[in-house]
Amino acid sequence: ESFSLGLVKCKERENCTIGGWDGCSKLWEYNVVDVFGLGDVSVPQRIKDSSMILQDWNCRQTPGVRAMAAGAWFDGKLMIAGGKTAIPSRHYRDVWMRDDMFPQAVISSRPKSNTPDSVFIFESNKPGAGVFEYKIVQVDERLDVTPWIKTTSTRGCDVSWLDNKKGGPGKGMYALYVRSIDPSGNKDFRFSTDTNVHVWLYVPPIPWGEISIYTTLFILFSIAVNFEYRRRKRKAALERYAIRKMRRKFKLQAKASTGDVDWREFYAQQKAKQEARRKKAKKKEKKADHKDKEIFLTANDATNLMDGIQNVPEEKSAEAKDTVEEKEKVPGDAREGKVRSGDDEEWNSLT
């Protein structure tokens, strides 16, 4: 009975024959496939990530095929410039020089082991090679923490991000590899702990900021608790003193009277009376404030009225003066009676 599995066709109790298998895809039920012309081929169980290996490779750069290029001997080196390409209408516009000297990176400044230091400074033994690449490896797990990262001699490298509070792996043994790159693209291919490799124990820094914040909060909380405790203790002492005072007063009143009254109930009644007196006093204060406001408003109205009287037009004031002179001609008794009776409206208005 024949059956199909992906791109491989198989028969029961017979070797599988390839039918379009790419050689990399995983076949769940087979470990070996009989590929026509090749024989038995092992089925890969997993595909290895080759990106880290490819990062260590360095491609050689060549000027390529060109014709009619110009050559010159300068500073002990042969230089090639320009030339024609395979296409007649195109020409090279570059200069090539053989550079067979590989640069060597040196770690000039490195952090000490078992410290939170995290700054590296790099140098190169080749002039003009100011570009560097570094990567960090976790020694215990033998895992690459970072791929190759580019930097410069002036910028250096800061690995403070290893702190677990910043999302890093935290405390542990790490190794930093660094290589120099010259303008020709040549890179280090040898690594040594004396020059371009550093192994150290990284310890995250102590979070003094968080410690100070938590300490301050604890002190404030302790002060608040102490203050509340003392307040309640004082209140309880005052309550006990008031109870003792009321008990003595109650005993004195009980001796004078023949009734049998509970002193606790009597204390509650006296406390309620004191509260009522306090509320009544507050109401009186509010009423007094309200009266003061009314008096103030009345005084303001009177001031405004006087200002209005003073601002009477000159014609009316002249008429008022004539009227006053006429009234003065009237006998005293009649004028006085007239004023007292209030019959003269003008005089009343003037007064």
XYZ file of C-alpha atoms in Angstrom:
351
model
C 0.000 0.000 0.000
C 1.543 3.321 -1.074
C 1.105 6.642 0.695
C 2.509 10.149 0.386
C 4.277 12.219 3.027
C 5.040 15.795 2.005
C 7.286 15.693 -1.064
C 8.578 12.169 -0.388
C 6.773 9.143 -1.781
C 7.304 5.916 0.129
C 6.180 2.340 0.064
C 5.787 0.075 3.012
C 8.941 -1.947 3.840
C 10.907 -0.200 1.097
C 13.402 2.632 1.169
C 11.965 6.088 0.593
C 12.730 7.747 -2.716
C 13.042 11.519 -3.035
C 10.375 13.273 -5.035
C 11.266 16.962 -4.720
C 12.633 17.105 -1.176
C 14.843 20.170 -0.604
C 17.235 18.372 1.752
C 16.548 20.719 4.698
C 12.889 20.244 5.571
C 12.290 17.978 8.512
C 10.483 14.646 7.925
C 8.810 13.589 11.137
C 8.735 9.793 10.479
C 12.075 9.300 8.733
C 15.674 9.828 9.684
C 17.218 8.666 6.370
C 16.007 9.237 2.805
C 17.282 7.369 -0.251
C 17.948 10.220 -2.705
C 18.288 9.173 -6.305
C 21.891 9.455 -7.376
C 23.133 10.216 -3.860
C 21.988 7.279 -1.782
C 21.007 7.578 1.842
C 20.816 11.147 3.097
C 20.260 11.935 6.770
C 17.202 14.074 7.505
C 18.256 17.081 9.639
C 16.463 17.190 12.962
C 17.085 20.923 13.390
C 18.548 23.707 11.280
C 21.493 25.426 12.910
C 21.504 29.190 13.034
C 24.558 30.171 11.026
C 24.213 33.935 11.492
C 26.759 34.004 14.317
C 29.249 32.002 12.219
C 28.782 34.275 9.215
C 29.533 37.295 11.383
C 33.042 35.967 11.976
C 33.734 35.646 8.251
C 35.404 38.474 6.403
C 34.965 38.708 2.650
C 38.032 39.529 0.566
C 37.580 42.556 -1.649
C 39.199 42.632 -5.104
C 39.254 45.300 -7.824
C 37.613 42.895 -10.267
C 38.239 42.509 -13.990
C 39.082 45.808 -15.688
C 41.050 47.029 -18.685
C 43.189 50.096 -19.383
C 43.562 50.924 -15.688
C 46.215 53.383 -14.528
C 48.867 52.202 -12.094
C 51.247 54.040 -9.803
C 53.822 53.159 -7.188
C 53.242 55.329 -4.104
C 54.670 55.034 -0.630
C 55.989 51.561 -1.375
C 52.613 50.290 -2.555
C 51.061 49.646 -5.953
C 47.903 51.633 -6.621
C 45.378 50.997 -9.436
C 42.953 53.701 -10.562
C 40.042 53.685 -12.994
C 39.689 51.407 -16.000
C 37.050 50.063 -18.338
C 34.404 47.531 -17.396
C 33.003 44.744 -19.565
C 30.425 47.259 -20.796
C 32.182 49.775 -23.107
C 30.048 52.699 -22.011
C 30.906 52.270 -18.314
C 34.185 53.075 -16.555
C 35.535 52.507 -13.071
C 36.084 55.582 -10.908
C 37.903 54.134 -7.950
C 41.398 53.593 -6.590
C 42.661 50.284 -5.279
C 45.641 49.492 -3.105
C 46.797 46.181 -1.668
C 46.655 46.173 2.112
C 47.859 42.905 3.622
C 48.340 44.179 7.183
C 45.603 43.194 9.603
C 44.777 45.613 12.435
C 44.958 44.613 16.076
C 42.517 46.002 18.648
C 43.646 46.714 22.184
C 41.431 47.317 25.233
C 43.058 50.359 26.800
C 40.505 50.808 29.601
C 38.427 48.017 31.109
C 36.227 47.566 34.208
C 37.521 45.716 37.228
C 36.078 42.370 38.191
C 33.404 42.133 40.881
C 32.450 45.796 40.429
C 29.586 47.672 38.724
C 32.044 49.413 36.348
C 30.906 49.140 32.737
C 32.995 51.369 30.442
C 35.464 50.096 27.825
C 37.827 52.139 25.646
C 39.434 50.636 22.540
C 42.538 51.452 20.517
C 44.143 50.034 17.379
C 47.773 49.494 16.419
C 47.081 50.578 12.842
C 46.624 54.256 11.936
C 43.209 55.078 10.519
C 41.561 52.005 12.007
C 39.157 53.871 14.284
C 36.143 51.573 13.822
C 35.650 48.599 16.121
C 33.216 45.736 16.588
C 32.558 44.053 19.910
C 30.358 41.316 21.276
C 29.660 39.982 24.762
C 29.526 36.290 25.662
C 28.154 34.808 28.879
C 30.932 32.561 30.112
C 28.889 30.221 32.323
C 26.244 29.461 29.689
C 28.568 29.938 26.680
C 25.915 32.025 24.980
C 26.306 35.142 22.894
C 24.597 37.970 24.746
C 24.975 40.335 21.772
C 26.035 40.025 18.131
C 28.925 42.085 16.772
C 28.131 45.753 17.445
C 29.990 48.602 15.770
C 31.513 51.476 17.698
C 34.386 53.946 17.473
C 37.477 54.707 19.535
C 35.933 57.949 20.823
C 32.573 56.443 21.742
C 33.894 53.259 23.321
C 31.511 50.783 24.908
C 29.196 51.027 27.909
C 27.672 47.755 29.135
C 25.643 49.179 32.017
C 22.571 47.656 30.336
C 23.698 44.297 31.771
C 21.989 45.384 34.994
C 18.917 43.231 35.593
C 17.012 46.341 36.725
C 17.448 47.684 33.185
C 16.372 44.449 31.495
C 19.818 42.845 31.261
C 20.878 39.337 32.333
C 22.285 40.641 35.629
C 25.223 39.456 37.683
C 27.581 36.908 36.114
C 30.838 36.161 34.337
C 31.118 37.780 30.910
C 33.735 37.975 28.165
C 34.033 40.905 25.781
C 35.634 40.373 22.356
C 36.649 43.370 20.266
C 38.158 43.591 16.787
C 39.440 46.537 14.778
C 38.429 47.400 11.206
C 40.697 49.381 8.906
C 39.581 51.411 5.863
C 40.290 48.394 3.621
C 37.822 46.252 5.574
C 40.440 44.030 7.243
C 39.496 42.761 10.705
C 41.169 41.025 13.597
C 41.214 37.277 13.300
C 43.171 36.470 16.464
C 41.851 37.019 19.977
C 43.809 37.062 23.206
C 43.068 38.060 26.791
C 46.205 40.213 26.701
C 44.917 42.511 23.967
C 41.338 42.300 22.711
C 39.504 39.960 25.140
C 38.421 40.790 28.662
C 36.783 38.380 31.122
C 35.298 39.832 34.293
C 32.614 39.336 36.938
C 29.908 41.966 36.536
C 28.014 43.034 39.658
C 24.999 45.366 39.270
C 25.264 48.675 41.157
C 23.465 49.153 44.449
C 20.173 51.015 43.833
C 20.832 53.889 46.233
C 17.963 55.890 44.764
C 15.363 53.225 45.540
C 16.891 52.602 48.966
C 16.706 56.303 49.875
C 13.105 56.546 48.651
C 11.962 53.487 50.616
C 13.875 54.649 53.705
C 12.235 58.084 53.546
C 8.794 56.530 53.149
C 9.431 54.218 56.111
C 10.529 57.131 58.314
C 7.473 59.195 57.349
C 5.204 56.209 57.984
C 6.812 55.638 61.395
C 6.358 59.322 62.303
C 2.712 59.195 61.260
C 2.086 56.024 63.272
C 3.807 57.500 66.321
C 1.800 60.721 66.016
C -1.485 58.810 65.720
C -0.563 56.589 68.661
C 0.257 59.585 70.867
C -2.957 61.345 69.792
C -5.096 58.351 70.686
C -3.229 57.837 73.937
C -3.762 61.460 74.915
C -7.422 61.251 73.965
C -7.869 58.128 76.068
C -6.158 59.832 79.031
C -8.455 62.852 78.703
C -11.458 60.533 78.542
C -10.346 58.757 81.708
C -9.771 62.081 83.460
C -13.203 63.345 82.409
C -14.807 60.110 83.580
C -13.124 60.342 86.979
C -14.147 63.982 87.305
C -17.716 63.183 86.301
C -17.762 60.232 88.684
C -16.798 62.463 91.602
C -19.404 65.021 90.551
C -22.010 62.301 90.188
C -21.231 60.952 93.635
C -21.682 64.396 95.133
C -25.002 64.828 93.353
C -26.051 61.298 94.299
C -25.480 62.078 97.954
C -27.709 65.128 97.689
C -30.482 63.236 95.912
C -32.142 59.986 96.726
C -32.532 58.739 93.141
C -30.513 55.836 91.797
C -28.848 56.943 88.516
C -26.123 55.223 86.487
C -23.011 57.456 86.329
C -22.178 56.286 82.776
C -25.544 57.418 81.494
C -25.152 60.675 83.388
C -21.717 61.222 81.769
C -23.192 60.635 78.295
C -25.942 63.175 78.975
C -23.469 65.796 80.183
C -21.296 65.220 77.114
C -24.316 65.690 74.826
C -25.161 68.957 76.625
C -21.631 70.238 76.110
C -21.846 69.401 72.411
C -25.193 71.268 72.163
C -23.666 74.339 73.871
C -20.749 74.294 71.460
C -23.083 74.146 68.450
C -25.196 76.964 69.881
C -22.109 79.138 70.332
C -21.126 78.517 66.695
C -24.596 79.594 65.541
C -24.314 82.805 67.587
C -20.972 83.566 65.996
C -22.475 83.086 62.529
C -25.391 85.398 63.358
C -23.033 88.074 64.702
C -20.975 87.869 61.524
C -24.166 88.228 59.469
C -25.215 91.325 61.451
C -21.788 92.884 61.009
C -22.099 92.372 57.264
C -25.568 94.026 57.255
C -24.276 97.021 59.230
C -21.361 97.341 56.858
C -23.695 97.272 53.844
C -26.018 99.882 55.468
C -23.049 102.156 56.115
C -22.006 101.801 52.508
C -25.526 102.686 51.331
C -25.541 105.780 53.553
C -22.176 106.855 52.186
C -23.442 106.445 48.667
C -26.587 108.472 49.534
C -24.542 111.330 50.959
C -22.372 111.283 47.863
C -25.563 111.591 45.781
C -26.783 114.551 47.834
C -23.461 116.302 47.477
C -23.593 115.824 43.745
C -26.936 117.646 43.289
C -26.856 120.028 40.267
C -26.126 123.689 40.930
C -29.593 124.843 39.716
C -31.385 122.687 42.290
C -29.028 123.812 45.030
C -29.756 127.493 44.096
C -33.527 126.884 44.258
C -33.032 125.226 47.617
C -31.163 128.295 48.890
C -34.003 130.647 47.731
C -36.532 128.476 49.458
C -34.508 128.557 52.645
C -34.320 132.367 52.493
C -38.084 132.608 52.041
C -38.606 130.315 54.995
C -36.355 132.436 57.107
C -38.742 135.415 56.508
C -41.570 133.444 58.090
C -42.007 134.000 61.856
C -40.144 131.561 64.021
C -43.155 129.944 65.619
C -44.978 129.445 62.348
C -41.858 128.135 60.630
C -41.165 125.830 63.509
C -44.699 124.552 63.525
C -44.655 124.122 59.797
C -41.471 122.088 60.026
C -42.797 120.000 62.880
C -46.099 119.351 61.157
C -44.363 118.323 57.986
C -46.781 120.173 55.650
C -44.105 121.764 53.518
C -42.886 118.992 51.295
C -40.017 121.080 49.900
C -38.697 121.813 53.368
C -39.007 118.188 54.300
C -37.145 117.208 51.171
C -34.401 119.709 51.962
C -34.087 118.605 55.563
